[in-house]
Amino acid sequence: MEAIITASRLAHDLTTGGSPVLLDVRWQLSVPAAGGAPAFDGRAEYAAGHIPGAVFVDLDKELASAPGEHGRHPLPDLAEFGAAMRRAGVSAGRPVVVYDGGQGWAAARAWWLLRWTGHPNVSVLDGGLAAWEGPLSTGTVEPAEGDFRPVPRKTGLLDAAGAAALARSGVLLDARAGERYRGDVEPIDPVGGHIPGAVSAPTNENVGPDGRFLPAAALKARFAALGASDGTRVGVYCGSGVSAAHQALALAVAGVPADLYVGSWSEWSADPSRPVAVGPEPQ
């Protein structure tokens, strides 16, 4: 199982036997629209053109529960998640390839959830739909029902207390932009800053100008410089457990296992009793 797959390899696989289940998870962070611009509609983008055979998966409704005390994108109800994956044709014995519009965050969220709940073979299309050079389809896809039954691993998931402890005993990476980590600005959550002890590691530094992941050796060196290397327990968080999944994916490419704090800053900052650090240093 490879964590990422190239567009050329995917095109090859789709024309040979044993082609993967394709999931289209196009999504963008919901923020107030400026000037009356319509909100991003992933399903409409999918209908306008998708990789042939792909099924649309709604991140907000199928890869997360409703926003609440556990953040903006809490873990989905696992029974509902499993049903959604089976409707999309996901089976335990068939590979899955996930893609989004190119940023990689949403695809990584689906990758992480499927891997954490026991699917043995899930990859993310490196570079997303922007990297795809083949034809697109606008037709409706109605796959045969899959058989995937999610069984969560006993490891790999952090809660708030676990994230706080890991920031002191191991390495906790903050995947948000540096200005949010420092607390210079906070456009979404009630408080700016970071979990004390966390290290700034913006997700956008995992990829090159074309939106594709840096080579594994370059990622390994990047994370080693941040203290995340073999033998060190590593955790990741972001605003709501989406871009942090992309960080976990980059770490997997580098060969470094990582736990994910799904609640992330949207959960942490909602409780005024939790400490907040500001500035460029972990503290």
mmCIF file of C-alpha atoms in Angstrom, residues 135-252:
data_model
loop_
_atom_site.group_PDB
_atom_site.id
_atom_site.type_symbol
_atom_site.label_atom_id
_atom_site.label_comp_id
_atom_site.label_asym_id
_atom_site.label_seq_id
_atom_site.Cartn_x
_atom_site.Cartn_y
_atom_site.Cartn_z
ATOM 1 C CA PRO A 135 -10.985 12.674 -19.761
ATOM 2 C CA LEU A 136 -13.641 13.816 -17.310
ATOM 3 C CA SER A 137 -17.169 12.515 -16.962
ATOM 4 C CA THR A 138 -20.393 14.262 -15.992
ATOM 5 C CA GLY A 139 -22.437 11.102 -15.735
ATOM 6 C CA THR A 140 -24.020 9.797 -12.544
ATOM 7 C CA VAL A 141 -22.140 6.917 -10.930
ATOM 8 C CA GLU A 142 -24.130 4.264 -9.071
ATOM 9 C CA PRO A 143 -21.633 1.727 -7.743
ATOM 10 C CA ALA A 144 -22.451 -1.680 -6.423
ATOM 11 C CA GLU A 145 -22.775 -1.719 -2.637
ATOM 12 C CA GLY A 146 -19.455 -2.279 -0.904
ATOM 13 C CA ASP A 147 -18.784 -4.425 2.153
ATOM 14 C CA PHE A 148 -16.481 -2.176 4.213
ATOM 15 C CA ARG A 149 -17.159 -2.245 7.965
ATOM 16 C CA PRO A 150 -15.137 0.319 9.932
ATOM 17 C CA VAL A 151 -13.262 -1.007 12.955
ATOM 18 C CA PRO A 152 -11.215 1.801 14.539
ATOM 19 C CA ARG A 153 -7.654 1.134 15.610
ATOM 20 C CA LYS A 154 -6.815 1.436 19.280
ATOM 21 C CA THR A 155 -4.010 3.862 18.413
ATOM 22 C CA GLY A 156 -3.581 6.832 16.098
ATOM 23 C CA LEU A 157 -6.162 9.179 17.626
ATOM 24 C CA LEU A 158 -5.513 11.973 20.141
ATOM 25 C CA ASP A 159 -7.936 13.848 22.371
ATOM 26 C CA ALA A 160 -7.204 17.251 23.918
ATOM 27 C CA ALA A 161 -5.459 15.815 26.972
ATOM 28 C CA GLY A 162 -3.404 13.461 24.827
ATOM 29 C CA ALA A 163 -2.343 16.291 22.521
ATOM 30 C CA ALA A 164 -1.268 18.437 25.472
ATOM 31 C CA ALA A 165 0.763 15.581 26.934
ATOM 32 C CA LEU A 166 2.381 14.695 23.608
ATOM 33 C CA ALA A 167 3.480 18.313 23.116
ATOM 34 C CA ARG A 168 5.692 17.801 26.184
ATOM 35 C CA SER A 169 6.710 14.148 25.848
ATOM 36 C CA GLY A 170 7.122 13.880 22.058
ATOM 37 C CA VAL A 171 6.477 16.173 19.093
ATOM 38 C CA LEU A 172 3.136 17.830 18.369
ATOM 39 C CA LEU A 173 3.041 19.550 14.968
ATOM 40 C CA ASP A 174 0.666 22.437 14.251
ATOM 41 C CA ALA A 175 -0.287 22.251 10.566
ATOM 42 C CA ARG A 176 -1.905 25.702 10.326
ATOM 43 C CA ALA A 177 -0.368 28.757 8.698
ATOM 44 C CA GLY A 178 2.379 30.383 10.736
ATOM 45 C CA GLU A 179 0.397 33.552 11.458
ATOM 46 C CA ARG A 180 -2.378 31.528 13.075
ATOM 47 C CA TYR A 181 0.120 29.489 15.093
ATOM 48 C CA ARG A 182 1.730 32.690 16.370
ATOM 49 C CA GLY A 183 -1.649 34.230 17.146
ATOM 50 C CA ASP A 184 -1.091 37.194 14.804
ATOM 51 C CA VAL A 185 -4.514 36.571 13.261
ATOM 52 C CA GLU A 186 -7.354 34.153 13.888
ATOM 53 C CA PRO A 187 -10.063 34.322 11.209
ATOM 54 C CA ILE A 188 -12.191 31.415 12.416
ATOM 55 C CA ASP A 189 -11.747 30.375 16.037
ATOM 56 C CA PRO A 190 -12.342 32.463 19.184
ATOM 57 C CA VAL A 191 -8.698 32.626 20.304
ATOM 58 C CA GLY A 192 -5.420 32.896 18.403
ATOM 59 C CA GLY A 193 -2.248 31.005 19.257
ATOM 60 C CA HIS A 194 -1.280 27.370 19.685
ATOM 61 C CA ILE A 195 -1.209 24.457 22.112
ATOM 62 C CA PRO A 196 1.719 25.051 24.475
ATOM 63 C CA GLY A 197 4.706 23.012 23.356
ATOM 64 C CA ALA A 198 3.447 22.488 19.784
ATOM 65 C CA VAL A 199 5.828 23.126 16.885
ATOM 66 C CA SER A 200 4.790 25.168 13.843
ATOM 67 C CA ALA A 201 4.777 23.049 10.668
ATOM 68 C CA PRO A 202 2.530 24.643 7.999
ATOM 69 C CA THR A 203 0.975 22.068 5.711
ATOM 70 C CA ASN A 204 1.686 24.064 2.562
ATOM 71 C CA GLU A 205 5.400 23.368 3.027
ATOM 72 C CA ASN A 206 4.773 19.674 2.318
ATOM 73 C CA VAL A 207 4.166 20.326 -1.373
ATOM 74 C CA GLY A 208 5.863 21.987 -4.319
ATOM 75 C CA PRO A 209 4.500 24.763 -6.551
ATOM 76 C CA ASP A 210 2.521 22.171 -8.534
ATOM 77 C CA GLY A 211 0.660 21.035 -5.418
ATOM 78 C CA ARG A 212 2.334 17.625 -5.395
ATOM 79 C CA PHE A 213 4.169 16.226 -2.415
ATOM 80 C CA LEU A 214 7.873 16.815 -2.075
ATOM 81 C CA PRO A 215 9.998 13.675 -2.495
ATOM 82 C CA ALA A 216 9.966 11.340 0.496
ATOM 83 C CA ALA A 217 13.597 12.146 1.358
ATOM 84 C CA ALA A 218 12.869 15.886 1.396
ATOM 85 C CA LEU A 219 9.828 15.371 3.616
ATOM 86 C CA LYS A 220 11.800 13.142 5.949
ATOM 87 C CA ALA A 221 14.477 15.831 6.274
ATOM 88 C CA ARG A 222 11.865 18.521 6.837
ATOM 89 C CA PHE A 223 10.186 16.635 9.660
ATOM 90 C CA ALA A 224 13.492 15.558 11.204
ATOM 91 C CA ALA A 225 14.481 19.230 11.441
ATOM 92 C CA LEU A 226 11.242 19.799 13.382
ATOM 93 C CA GLY A 227 12.064 16.953 15.774
ATOM 94 C CA ALA A 228 9.769 14.400 14.146
ATOM 95 C CA SER A 229 11.829 11.380 13.209
ATOM 96 C CA ASP A 230 12.102 7.645 13.785
ATOM 97 C CA GLY A 231 11.702 6.671 17.416
ATOM 98 C CA THR A 232 9.841 9.838 18.445
ATOM 99 C CA ARG A 233 6.106 9.782 19.018
ATOM 100 C CA VAL A 234 4.531 12.382 16.734
ATOM 101 C CA GLY A 235 1.105 14.004 16.728
ATOM 102 C CA VAL A 236 -0.530 16.539 14.420
ATOM 103 C CA TYR A 237 -3.360 19.048 14.650
ATOM 104 C CA CYS A 238 -4.723 22.009 12.705
ATOM 105 C CA GLY A 239 -7.953 24.013 12.887
ATOM 106 C CA SER A 240 -10.439 21.162 12.654
ATOM 107 C CA GLY A 241 -8.638 17.948 11.755
ATOM 108 C CA VAL A 242 -8.621 18.379 7.967
ATOM 109 C CA SER A 243 -5.290 19.953 6.981
ATOM 110 C CA ALA A 244 -3.709 17.963 9.831
ATOM 111 C CA ALA A 245 -4.756 14.796 7.989
ATOM 112 C CA HIS A 246 -2.680 16.090 5.065
ATOM 113 C CA GLN A 247 0.228 16.497 7.488
ATOM 114 C CA ALA A 248 -0.279 12.917 8.661
ATOM 115 C CA LEU A 249 -0.249 11.844 5.012
ATOM 116 C CA ALA A 250 3.010 13.726 4.372
ATOM 117 C CA LEU A 251 4.518 12.068 7.444
ATOM 118 C CA ALA A 252 3.400 8.674 6.123
#
